[in-house]
CSV table of C-alpha atoms and ligand atoms in Angstrom, one decimal:
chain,number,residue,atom,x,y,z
A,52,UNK,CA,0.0,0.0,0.0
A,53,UNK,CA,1.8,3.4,-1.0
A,54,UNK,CA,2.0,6.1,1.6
A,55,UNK,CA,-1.7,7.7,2.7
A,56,UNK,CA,-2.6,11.4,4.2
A,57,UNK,CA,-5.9,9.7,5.3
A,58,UNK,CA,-8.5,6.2,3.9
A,59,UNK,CA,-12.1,7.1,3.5
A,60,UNK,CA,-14.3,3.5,4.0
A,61,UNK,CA,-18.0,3.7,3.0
A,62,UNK,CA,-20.6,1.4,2.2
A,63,UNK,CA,-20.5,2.2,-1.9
A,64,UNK,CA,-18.1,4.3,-4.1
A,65,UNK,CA,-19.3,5.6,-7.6
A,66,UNK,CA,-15.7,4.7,-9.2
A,67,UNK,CA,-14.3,6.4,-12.6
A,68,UNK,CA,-16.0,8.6,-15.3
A,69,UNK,CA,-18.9,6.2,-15.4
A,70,UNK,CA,-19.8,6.0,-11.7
A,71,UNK,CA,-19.2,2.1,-11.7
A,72,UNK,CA,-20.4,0.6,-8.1
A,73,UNK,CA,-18.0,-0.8,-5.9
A,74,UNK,CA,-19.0,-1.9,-2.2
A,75,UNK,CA,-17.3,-2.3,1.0
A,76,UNK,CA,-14.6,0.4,-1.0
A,77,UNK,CA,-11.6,1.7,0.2
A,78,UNK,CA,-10.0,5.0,-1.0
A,79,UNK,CA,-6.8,6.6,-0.2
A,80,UNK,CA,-5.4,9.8,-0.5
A,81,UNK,CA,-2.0,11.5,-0.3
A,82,UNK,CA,-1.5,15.3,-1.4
A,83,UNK,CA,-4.7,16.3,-2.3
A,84,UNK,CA,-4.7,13.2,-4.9
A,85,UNK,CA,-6.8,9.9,-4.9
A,86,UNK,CA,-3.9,7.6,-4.7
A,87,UNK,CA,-5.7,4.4,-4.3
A,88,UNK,CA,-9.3,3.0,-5.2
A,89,UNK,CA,-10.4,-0.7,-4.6
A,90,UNK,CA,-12.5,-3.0,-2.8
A,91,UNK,CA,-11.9,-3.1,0.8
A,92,UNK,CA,-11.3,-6.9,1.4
A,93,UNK,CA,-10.9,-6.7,5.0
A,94,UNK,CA,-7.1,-5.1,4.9
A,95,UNK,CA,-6.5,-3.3,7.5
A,96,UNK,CA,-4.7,0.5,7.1
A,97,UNK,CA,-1.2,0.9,8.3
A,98,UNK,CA,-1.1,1.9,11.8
A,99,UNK,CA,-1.0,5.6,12.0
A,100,UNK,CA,-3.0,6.2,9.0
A,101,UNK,CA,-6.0,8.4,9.5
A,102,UNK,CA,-9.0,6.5,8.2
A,103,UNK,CA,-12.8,8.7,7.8
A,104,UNK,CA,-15.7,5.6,8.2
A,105,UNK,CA,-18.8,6.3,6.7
A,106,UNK,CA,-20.9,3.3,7.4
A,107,UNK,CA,-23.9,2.7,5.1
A,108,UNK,CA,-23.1,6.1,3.1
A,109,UNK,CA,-22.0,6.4,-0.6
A,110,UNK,CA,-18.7,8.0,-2.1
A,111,UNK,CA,-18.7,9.9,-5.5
A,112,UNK,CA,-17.1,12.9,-6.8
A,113,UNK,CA,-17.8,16.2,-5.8
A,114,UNK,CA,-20.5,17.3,-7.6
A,115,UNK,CA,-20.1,21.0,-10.1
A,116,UNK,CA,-22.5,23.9,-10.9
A,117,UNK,CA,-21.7,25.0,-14.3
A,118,UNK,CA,-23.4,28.3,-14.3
A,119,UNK,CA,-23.6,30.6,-11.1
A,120,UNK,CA,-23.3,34.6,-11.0
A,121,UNK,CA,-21.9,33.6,-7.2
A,122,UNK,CA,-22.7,36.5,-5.6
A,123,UNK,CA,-26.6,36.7,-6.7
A,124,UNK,CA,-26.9,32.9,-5.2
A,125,UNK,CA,-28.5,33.5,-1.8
A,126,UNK,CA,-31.7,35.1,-3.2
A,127,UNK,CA,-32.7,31.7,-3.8
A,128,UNK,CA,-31.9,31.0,0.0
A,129,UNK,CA,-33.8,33.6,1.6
A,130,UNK,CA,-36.9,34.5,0.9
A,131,UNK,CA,-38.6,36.5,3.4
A,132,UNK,CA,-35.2,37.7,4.7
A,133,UNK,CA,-33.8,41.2,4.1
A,134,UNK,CA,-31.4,39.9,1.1
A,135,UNK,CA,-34.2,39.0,-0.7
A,136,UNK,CA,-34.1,40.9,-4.0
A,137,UNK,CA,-33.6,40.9,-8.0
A,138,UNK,CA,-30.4,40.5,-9.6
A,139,UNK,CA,-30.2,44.5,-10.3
A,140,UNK,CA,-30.9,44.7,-6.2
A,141,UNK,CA,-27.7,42.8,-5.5
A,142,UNK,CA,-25.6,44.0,-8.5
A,143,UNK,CA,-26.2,47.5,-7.7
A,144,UNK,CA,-24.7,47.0,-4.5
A,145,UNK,CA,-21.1,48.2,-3.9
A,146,UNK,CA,-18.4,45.8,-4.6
A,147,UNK,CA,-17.4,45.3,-0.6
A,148,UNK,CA,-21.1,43.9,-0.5
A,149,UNK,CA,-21.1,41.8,-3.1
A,150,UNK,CA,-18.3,39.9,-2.4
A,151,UNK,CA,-19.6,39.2,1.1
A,152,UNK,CA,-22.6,37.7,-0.5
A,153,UNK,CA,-20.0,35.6,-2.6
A,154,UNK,CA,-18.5,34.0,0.1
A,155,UNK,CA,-21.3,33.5,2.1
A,156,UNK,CA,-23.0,31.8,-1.3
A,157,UNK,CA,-19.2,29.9,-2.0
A,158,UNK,CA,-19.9,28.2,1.4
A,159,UNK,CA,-23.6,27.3,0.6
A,160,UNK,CA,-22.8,25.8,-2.6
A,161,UNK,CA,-19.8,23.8,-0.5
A,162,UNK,CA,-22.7,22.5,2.0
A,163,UNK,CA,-24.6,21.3,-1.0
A,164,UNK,CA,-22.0,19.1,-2.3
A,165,UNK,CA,-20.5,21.5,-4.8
A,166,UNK,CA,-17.0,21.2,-5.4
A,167,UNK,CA,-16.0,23.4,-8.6
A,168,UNK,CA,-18.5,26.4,-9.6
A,169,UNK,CA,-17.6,27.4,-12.8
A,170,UNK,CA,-19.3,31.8,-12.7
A,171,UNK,CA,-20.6,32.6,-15.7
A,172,UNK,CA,-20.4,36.3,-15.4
A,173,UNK,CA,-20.2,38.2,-12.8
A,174,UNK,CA,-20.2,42.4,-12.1
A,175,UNK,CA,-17.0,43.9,-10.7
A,176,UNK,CA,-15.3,40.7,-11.7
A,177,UNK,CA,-16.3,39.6,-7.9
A,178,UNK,CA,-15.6,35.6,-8.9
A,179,UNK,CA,-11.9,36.6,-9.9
A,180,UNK,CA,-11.6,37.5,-6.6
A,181,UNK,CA,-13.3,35.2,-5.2
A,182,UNK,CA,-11.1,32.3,-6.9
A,183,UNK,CA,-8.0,34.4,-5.5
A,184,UNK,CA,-9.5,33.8,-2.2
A,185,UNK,CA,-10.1,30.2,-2.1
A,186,UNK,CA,-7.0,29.3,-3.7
A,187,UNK,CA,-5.0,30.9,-1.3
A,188,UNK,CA,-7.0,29.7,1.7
A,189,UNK,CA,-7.9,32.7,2.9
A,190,UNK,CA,-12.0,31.0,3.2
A,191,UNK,CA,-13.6,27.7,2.7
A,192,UNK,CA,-15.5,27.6,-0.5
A,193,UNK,CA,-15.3,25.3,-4.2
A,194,UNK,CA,-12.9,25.5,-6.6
A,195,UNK,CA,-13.7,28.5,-8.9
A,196,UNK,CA,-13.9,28.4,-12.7
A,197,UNK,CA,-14.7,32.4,-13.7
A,198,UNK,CA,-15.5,34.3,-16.8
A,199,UNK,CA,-14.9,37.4,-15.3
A,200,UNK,CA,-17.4,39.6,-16.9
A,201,UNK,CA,-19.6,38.6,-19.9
A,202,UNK,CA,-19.7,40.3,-22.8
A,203,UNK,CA,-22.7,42.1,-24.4
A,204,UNK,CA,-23.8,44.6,-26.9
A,205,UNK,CA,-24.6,47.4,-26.0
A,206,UNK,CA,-28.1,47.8,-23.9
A,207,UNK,CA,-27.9,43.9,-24.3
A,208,UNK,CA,-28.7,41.0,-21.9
A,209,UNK,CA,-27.3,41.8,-18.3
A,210,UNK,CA,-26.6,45.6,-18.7
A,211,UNK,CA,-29.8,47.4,-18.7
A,212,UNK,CA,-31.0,47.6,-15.0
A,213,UNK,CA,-27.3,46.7,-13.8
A,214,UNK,CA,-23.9,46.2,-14.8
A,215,UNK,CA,-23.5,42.1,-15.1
A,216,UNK,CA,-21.8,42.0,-18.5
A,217,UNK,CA,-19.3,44.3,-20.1
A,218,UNK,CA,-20.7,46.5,-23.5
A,219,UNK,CA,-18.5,46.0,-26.7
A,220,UNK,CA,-20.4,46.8,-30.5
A,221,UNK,CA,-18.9,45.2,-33.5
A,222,UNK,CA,-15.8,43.1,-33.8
A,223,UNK,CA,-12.6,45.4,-32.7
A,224,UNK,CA,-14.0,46.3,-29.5
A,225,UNK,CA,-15.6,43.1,-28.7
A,226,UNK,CA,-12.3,41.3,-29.3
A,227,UNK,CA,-10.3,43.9,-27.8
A,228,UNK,CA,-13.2,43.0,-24.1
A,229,UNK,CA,-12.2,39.3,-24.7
A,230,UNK,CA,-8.5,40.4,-24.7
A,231,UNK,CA,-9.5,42.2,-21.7
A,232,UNK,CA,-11.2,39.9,-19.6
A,233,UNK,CA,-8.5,37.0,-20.4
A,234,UNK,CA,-5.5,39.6,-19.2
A,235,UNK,CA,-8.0,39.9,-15.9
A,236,UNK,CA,-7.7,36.2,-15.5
A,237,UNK,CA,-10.9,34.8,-17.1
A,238,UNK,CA,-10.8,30.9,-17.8
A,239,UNK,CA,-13.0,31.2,-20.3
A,240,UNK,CA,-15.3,33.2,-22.3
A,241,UNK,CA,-18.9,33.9,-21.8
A,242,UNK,CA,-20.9,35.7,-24.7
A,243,UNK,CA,-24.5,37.3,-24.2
A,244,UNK,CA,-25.6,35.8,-28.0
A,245,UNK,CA,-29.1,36.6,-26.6
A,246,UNK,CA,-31.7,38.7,-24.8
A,247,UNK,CA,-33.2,37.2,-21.3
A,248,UNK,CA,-35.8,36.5,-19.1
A,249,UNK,CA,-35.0,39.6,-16.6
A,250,UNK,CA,-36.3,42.3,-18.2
A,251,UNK,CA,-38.9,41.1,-20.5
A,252,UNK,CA,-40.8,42.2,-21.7
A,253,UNK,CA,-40.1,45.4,-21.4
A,254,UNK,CA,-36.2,45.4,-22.3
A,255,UNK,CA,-35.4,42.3,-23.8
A,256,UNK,CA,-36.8,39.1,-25.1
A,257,UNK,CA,-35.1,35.7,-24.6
A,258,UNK,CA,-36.0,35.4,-29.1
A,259,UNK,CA,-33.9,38.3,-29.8
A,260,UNK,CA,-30.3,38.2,-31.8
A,261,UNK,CA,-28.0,40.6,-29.3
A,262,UNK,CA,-24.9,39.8,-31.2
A,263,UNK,CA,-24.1,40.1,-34.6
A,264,UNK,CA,-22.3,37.2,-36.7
A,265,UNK,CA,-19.1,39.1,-36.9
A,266,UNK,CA,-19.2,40.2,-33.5
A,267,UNK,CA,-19.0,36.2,-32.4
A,268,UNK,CA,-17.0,35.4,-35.0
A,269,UNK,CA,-14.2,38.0,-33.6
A,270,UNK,CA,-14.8,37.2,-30.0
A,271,UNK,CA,-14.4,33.1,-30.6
A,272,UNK,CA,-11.3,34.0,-32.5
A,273,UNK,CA,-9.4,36.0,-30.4
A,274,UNK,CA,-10.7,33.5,-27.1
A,275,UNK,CA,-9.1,30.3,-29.2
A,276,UNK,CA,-6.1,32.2,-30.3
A,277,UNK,CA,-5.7,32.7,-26.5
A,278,UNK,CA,-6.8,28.8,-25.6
A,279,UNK,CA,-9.7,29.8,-23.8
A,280,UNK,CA,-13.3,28.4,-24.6
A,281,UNK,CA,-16.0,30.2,-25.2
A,282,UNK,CA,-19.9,29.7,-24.2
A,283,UNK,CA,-23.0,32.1,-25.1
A,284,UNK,CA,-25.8,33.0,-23.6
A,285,UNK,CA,-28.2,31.9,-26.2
A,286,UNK,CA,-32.0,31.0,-25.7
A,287,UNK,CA,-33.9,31.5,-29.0
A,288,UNK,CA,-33.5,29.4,-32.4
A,289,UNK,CA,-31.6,32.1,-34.1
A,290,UNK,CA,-29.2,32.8,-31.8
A,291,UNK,CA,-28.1,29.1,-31.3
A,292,UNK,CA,-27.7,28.6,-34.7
A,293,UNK,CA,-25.7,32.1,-35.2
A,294,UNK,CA,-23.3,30.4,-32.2
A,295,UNK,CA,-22.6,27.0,-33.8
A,296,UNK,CA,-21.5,28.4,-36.8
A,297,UNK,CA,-19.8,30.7,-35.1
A,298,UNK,CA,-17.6,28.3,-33.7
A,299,UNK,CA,-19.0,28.1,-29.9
A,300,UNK,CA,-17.8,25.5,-27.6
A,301,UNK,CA,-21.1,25.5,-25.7
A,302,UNK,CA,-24.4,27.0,-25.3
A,303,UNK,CA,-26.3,27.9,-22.2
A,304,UNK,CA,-29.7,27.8,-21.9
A,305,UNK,CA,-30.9,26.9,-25.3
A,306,UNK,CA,-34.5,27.2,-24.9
A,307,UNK,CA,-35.1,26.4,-28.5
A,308,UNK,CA,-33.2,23.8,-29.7
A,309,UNK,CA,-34.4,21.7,-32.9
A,310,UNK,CA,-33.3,18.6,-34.1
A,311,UNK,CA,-31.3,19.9,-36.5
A,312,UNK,CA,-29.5,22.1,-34.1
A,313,UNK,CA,-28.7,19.3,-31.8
A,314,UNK,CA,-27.2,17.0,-34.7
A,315,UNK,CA,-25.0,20.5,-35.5
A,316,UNK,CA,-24.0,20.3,-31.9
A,317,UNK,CA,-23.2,16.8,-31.5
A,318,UNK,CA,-21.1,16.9,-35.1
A,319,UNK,CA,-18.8,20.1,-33.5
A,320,UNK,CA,-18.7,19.0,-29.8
A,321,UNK,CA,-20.5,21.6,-28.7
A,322,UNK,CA,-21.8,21.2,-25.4
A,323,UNK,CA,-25.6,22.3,-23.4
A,324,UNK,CA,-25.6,23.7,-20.2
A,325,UNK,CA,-29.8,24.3,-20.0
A,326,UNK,CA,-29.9,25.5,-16.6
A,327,UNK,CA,-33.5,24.3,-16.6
A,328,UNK,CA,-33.9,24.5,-12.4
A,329,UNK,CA,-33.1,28.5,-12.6
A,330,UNK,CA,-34.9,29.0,-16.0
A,331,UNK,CA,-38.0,27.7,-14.2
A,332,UNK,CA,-37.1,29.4,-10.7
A,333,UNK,CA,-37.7,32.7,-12.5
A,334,UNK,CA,-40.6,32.6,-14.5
A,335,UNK,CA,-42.3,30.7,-11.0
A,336,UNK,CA,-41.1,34.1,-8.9
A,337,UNK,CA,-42.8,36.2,-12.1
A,338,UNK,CA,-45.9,34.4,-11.4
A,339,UNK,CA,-46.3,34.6,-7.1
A,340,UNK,CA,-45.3,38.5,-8.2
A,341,UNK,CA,-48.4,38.8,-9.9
A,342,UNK,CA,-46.8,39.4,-13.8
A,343,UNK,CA,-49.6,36.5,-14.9
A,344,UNK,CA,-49.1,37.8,-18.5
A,345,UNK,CA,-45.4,37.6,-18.8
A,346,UNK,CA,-45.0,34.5,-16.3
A,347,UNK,CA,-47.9,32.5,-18.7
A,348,UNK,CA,-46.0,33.3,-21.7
A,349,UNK,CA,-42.4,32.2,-20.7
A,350,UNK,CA,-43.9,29.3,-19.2
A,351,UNK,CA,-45.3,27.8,-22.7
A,352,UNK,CA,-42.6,29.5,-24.4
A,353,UNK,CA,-39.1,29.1,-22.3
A,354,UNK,CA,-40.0,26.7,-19.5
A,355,UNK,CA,-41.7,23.8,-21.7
A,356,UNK,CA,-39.9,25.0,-24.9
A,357,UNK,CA,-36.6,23.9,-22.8
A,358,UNK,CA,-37.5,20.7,-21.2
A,359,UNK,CA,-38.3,20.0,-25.3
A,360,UNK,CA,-34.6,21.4,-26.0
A,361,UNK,CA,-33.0,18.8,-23.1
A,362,UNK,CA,-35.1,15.5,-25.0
A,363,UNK,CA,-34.0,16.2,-28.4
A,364,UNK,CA,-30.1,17.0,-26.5
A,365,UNK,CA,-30.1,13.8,-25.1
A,366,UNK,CA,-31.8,11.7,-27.7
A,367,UNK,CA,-28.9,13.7,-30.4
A,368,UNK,CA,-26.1,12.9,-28.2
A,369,UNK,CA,-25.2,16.4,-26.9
A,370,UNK,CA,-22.8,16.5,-24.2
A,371,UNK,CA,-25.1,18.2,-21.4
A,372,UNK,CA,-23.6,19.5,-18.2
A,373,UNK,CA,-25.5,20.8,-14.8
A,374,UNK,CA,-25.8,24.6,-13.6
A,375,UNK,CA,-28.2,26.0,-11.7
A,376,UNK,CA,-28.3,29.8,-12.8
A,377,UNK,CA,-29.1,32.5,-10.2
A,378,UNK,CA,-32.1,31.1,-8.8
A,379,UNK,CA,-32.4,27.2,-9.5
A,380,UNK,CA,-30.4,24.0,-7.5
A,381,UNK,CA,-28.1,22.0,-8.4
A,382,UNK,CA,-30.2,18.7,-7.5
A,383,UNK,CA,-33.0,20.0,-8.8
A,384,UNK,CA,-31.4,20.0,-12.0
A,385,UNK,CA,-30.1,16.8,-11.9
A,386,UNK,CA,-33.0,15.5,-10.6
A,387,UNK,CA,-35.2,16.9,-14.0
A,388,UNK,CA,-32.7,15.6,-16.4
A,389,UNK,CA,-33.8,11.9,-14.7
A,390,UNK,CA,-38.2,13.1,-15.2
A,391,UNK,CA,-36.8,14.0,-18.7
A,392,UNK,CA,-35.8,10.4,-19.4
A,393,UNK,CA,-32.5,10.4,-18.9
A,394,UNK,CA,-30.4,7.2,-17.3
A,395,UNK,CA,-29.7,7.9,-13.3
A,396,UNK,CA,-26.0,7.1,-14.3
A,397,UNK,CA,-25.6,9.4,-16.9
A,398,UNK,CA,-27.9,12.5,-14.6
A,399,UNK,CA,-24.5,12.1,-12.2
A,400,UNK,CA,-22.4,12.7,-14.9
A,401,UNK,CA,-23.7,16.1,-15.9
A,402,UNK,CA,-22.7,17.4,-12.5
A,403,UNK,CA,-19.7,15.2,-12.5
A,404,UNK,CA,-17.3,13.9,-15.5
A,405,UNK,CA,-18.8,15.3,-17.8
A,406,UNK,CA,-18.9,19.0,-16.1
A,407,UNK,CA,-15.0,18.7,-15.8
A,408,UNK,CA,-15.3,17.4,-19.7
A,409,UNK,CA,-17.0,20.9,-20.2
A,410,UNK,CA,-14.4,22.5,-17.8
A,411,UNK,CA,-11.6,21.0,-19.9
A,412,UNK,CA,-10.6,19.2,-16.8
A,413,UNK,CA,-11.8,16.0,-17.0
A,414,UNK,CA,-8.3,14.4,-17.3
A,415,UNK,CA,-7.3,15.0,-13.9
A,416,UNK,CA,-10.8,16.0,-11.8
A,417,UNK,CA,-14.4,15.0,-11.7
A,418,UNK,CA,-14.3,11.3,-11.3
A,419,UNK,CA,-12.6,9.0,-8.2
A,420,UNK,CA,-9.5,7.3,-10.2
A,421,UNK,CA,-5.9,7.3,-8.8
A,422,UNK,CA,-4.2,10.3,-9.9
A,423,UNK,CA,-7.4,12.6,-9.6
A,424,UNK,CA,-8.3,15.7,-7.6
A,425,UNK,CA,-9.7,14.5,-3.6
A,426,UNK,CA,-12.4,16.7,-4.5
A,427,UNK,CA,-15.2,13.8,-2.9
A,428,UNK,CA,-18.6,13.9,-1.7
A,429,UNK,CA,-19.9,11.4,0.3
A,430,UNK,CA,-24.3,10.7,0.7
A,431,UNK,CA,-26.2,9.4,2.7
A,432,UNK,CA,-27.9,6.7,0.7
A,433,UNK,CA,-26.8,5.9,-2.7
A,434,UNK,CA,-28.1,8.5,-5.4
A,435,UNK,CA,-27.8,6.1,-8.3
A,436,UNK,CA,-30.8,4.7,-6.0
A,437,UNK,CA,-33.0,7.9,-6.3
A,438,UNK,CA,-31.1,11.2,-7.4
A,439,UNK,CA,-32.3,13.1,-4.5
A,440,UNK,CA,-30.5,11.0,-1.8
A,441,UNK,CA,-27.7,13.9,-3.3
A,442,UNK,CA,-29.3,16.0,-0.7
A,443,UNK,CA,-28.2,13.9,2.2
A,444,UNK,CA,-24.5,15.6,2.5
A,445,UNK,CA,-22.6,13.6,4.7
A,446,UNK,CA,-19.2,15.0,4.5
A,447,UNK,CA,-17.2,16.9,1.8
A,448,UNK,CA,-13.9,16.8,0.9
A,449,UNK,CA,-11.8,19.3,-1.4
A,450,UNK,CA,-8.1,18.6,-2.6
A,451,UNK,CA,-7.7,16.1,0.3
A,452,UNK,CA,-8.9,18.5,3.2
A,453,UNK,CA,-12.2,17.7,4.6
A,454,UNK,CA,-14.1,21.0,4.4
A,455,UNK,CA,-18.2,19.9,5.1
A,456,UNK,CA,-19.2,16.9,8.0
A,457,UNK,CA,-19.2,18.0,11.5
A,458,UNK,CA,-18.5,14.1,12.7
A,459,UNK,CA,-15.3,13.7,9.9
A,460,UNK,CA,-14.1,16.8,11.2
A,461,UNK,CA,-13.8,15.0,14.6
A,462,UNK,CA,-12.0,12.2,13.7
A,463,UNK,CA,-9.8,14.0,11.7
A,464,UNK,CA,-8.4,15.6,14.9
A,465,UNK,CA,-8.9,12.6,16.8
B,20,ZN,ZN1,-28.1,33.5,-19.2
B,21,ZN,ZN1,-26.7,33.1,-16.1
């Protein structure tokens, strides 16, 4: 047995990229890296070696949320409590603010299981920061994959009540704002290809074109040149297909996927990131705030138009990942890609290997296989079982430190 840091024992671990089952497991770890997976078979741990039991409880990866704006989080989280409030309520906030809320949210996302958020735009570049502050251990929160700031036209999706996006019309200055955000430290690129749900009706429409072909084309370009991927906002037919041929590497959203998109998708390994859990979190708070008009329409029009988009994904191929958005939940989401038809197995995935896929990570995170990130969650009952046992958080471990279980955290100083 090679030297450990620490054994985790559970009941079940969900082993590789394709979850496989293994009982009675035993999993090792030494400097932040699974070392060691494999059945159990009554060895006993070197003397000395710290070992975490979890008795009847399951061990998988962490699980990732592909599409936060991290500080905005909590309004999910507190209704009837004085943070309650749109997006413009918290983004017009001053930046000292804001990044409280992002720490507070980081840790939230952490209890649920979360181990990588990936922020797909976020004002004052507040998840820049935010990474800085979790890689150097300053607070406990998930790893943090940031955009920095979006990028939208002028007027466009995320800059008319508030500013969540940068504004850059036609190609030089929209390249020159991708320059920009990747000398701030962006990991990748996110686009605004398309209006929203936020301000319609009144100042956007989730059917409109916000970026024109050339302005795409220049901002994929300049993001590639610079090996950084690029994802667009993009909910309406017309945008998705401006995208693909773009050259996208993913879309988010995608309320109107056809057929024929999908098979473009699959062909150029572009991936989906529907967000359906927050798409359907806002158009519900339009409705309890009385907007029946608006809140009817996106329903027949976004909400169902979407669950339509995730079938013809899955039955195409498309790689799909997991992301909540501002208001929705991360087992939530996984949970409807299971009502939508999809394999238990293969729900996992989306908020597991095949998120670090998305990430371009997923040759040395997202699964439990020696040589991979610690980054582990461990459940209560089994989720392959019934996807909401995810909610039963037993303990949470990032880069081999146990960050989430109050009785780990005691035998670890045992
Ligand atoms: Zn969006
Ligand atoms: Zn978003």
């Amino acid at each position: 047995m090679p030297e450990l840091d620490f054994i985790i024992e559970a009941q079940l671990a969900l082993v590789g990229a394709d979850l496989q089952e293994l009982s009675d497991p035993m999993l090792g770890v030494k400097d932040g890296r699974i070392v060691l997976i494999g059945p159990r078979d009554g060895q006993e741990p070197k003397a000395g070696v710290k070992v975490f039991r979890f008795p009847g409880c399951t061990v998988m990866p962490g699980l990732w949320n592909l599409h936060v704006h991290i500080q905005r989080r909590h309004l999910a989280r507190s209704e009837g409590t004085t943070f309650r409030g749109g997006a413009a309520e918290v983004e017009n906030q001053p930046p000292a603010l804001k990044a409280i809320y992002a720490a507070v949210n980081a840790k939230a996302e952490l209890n649920s299981g979360v181990t990588t958020i990936r922020d797909c735009s976020s004002g004052d570049h507040i998840s820049m920061h935010l990474r800085r502050a979790v890689e150097a251990g300053m607070l406990s929160g998930p790893r943090v994959i940031s955009c920095g700031m979006g990028i939208a036209s002028t007027g466009g999706h995320e800059t008319h009540m508030y500013k969540g996006a940068v504004e850059a019309d036609g190609p030089d200055e929209v390249a020159k704002a991708v320059r920009n955000e990747i000398k701030l430290g962006a990991d990748f690129i996110k686009l605004m290809a398309s209006g929203g749900l936020g301000g319609f009706p009144d100042r956007e429409s989730p059917r409109r074109v916000e970026m024109t072909d050339v302005e795409l084309a220049a901002a994929i370009s300049q993001a590639h040149a610079r090996d950084r991927s690029v994802t667009a906002h993009a909910m309406g037919e017309a945008s998705i297909r401006a995208c693909i041929n773009a050259g996208i590497d993913g879309i988010e959203h995608g309320v109107e996927l056809t057929s024929e998109l999908a098979a473009m998708m699959k062909q150029r390994n572009v991936y989906f990131v529907p967000t359906a859990s927050g798409v359907s979190a806002v158009v519900e708070r339009m409705r309890s705030a009385g907007k029946t008009q608006a809140s009817e329409y996106l329903h027949e029009h976004v909400v169902q138009a979407q669950r339509r988009s995730i079938r013809t994904a899955m039955d195409s191929g498309v790689l799909i990942g997991a992301g909540t958005d501002t208001l929705g939940d991360i087992v939530r989401e996984v949970v409807t890609f299971g009502e939508l038809g999809m394999d238990r197995r293969d729900a996992l995935k989306t908020a597991t290997s095949n998120a670090a896929l998305i990430c371009r990570r997923g040759d040395r995170t997202g699964q439990l296989s020696p040589g991979f990130d610690a980054d582990i969650l461990v459940t209560g009952n089994s989720p392959l079982e019934d996807l909401n046992h995810l909610r039963r958080v037993a303990a949470v471990f990032i880069g081999g430190h146990i960050v989430v279980g109050d009785s780990a955290w005691k035998s670890e100083r045992e």
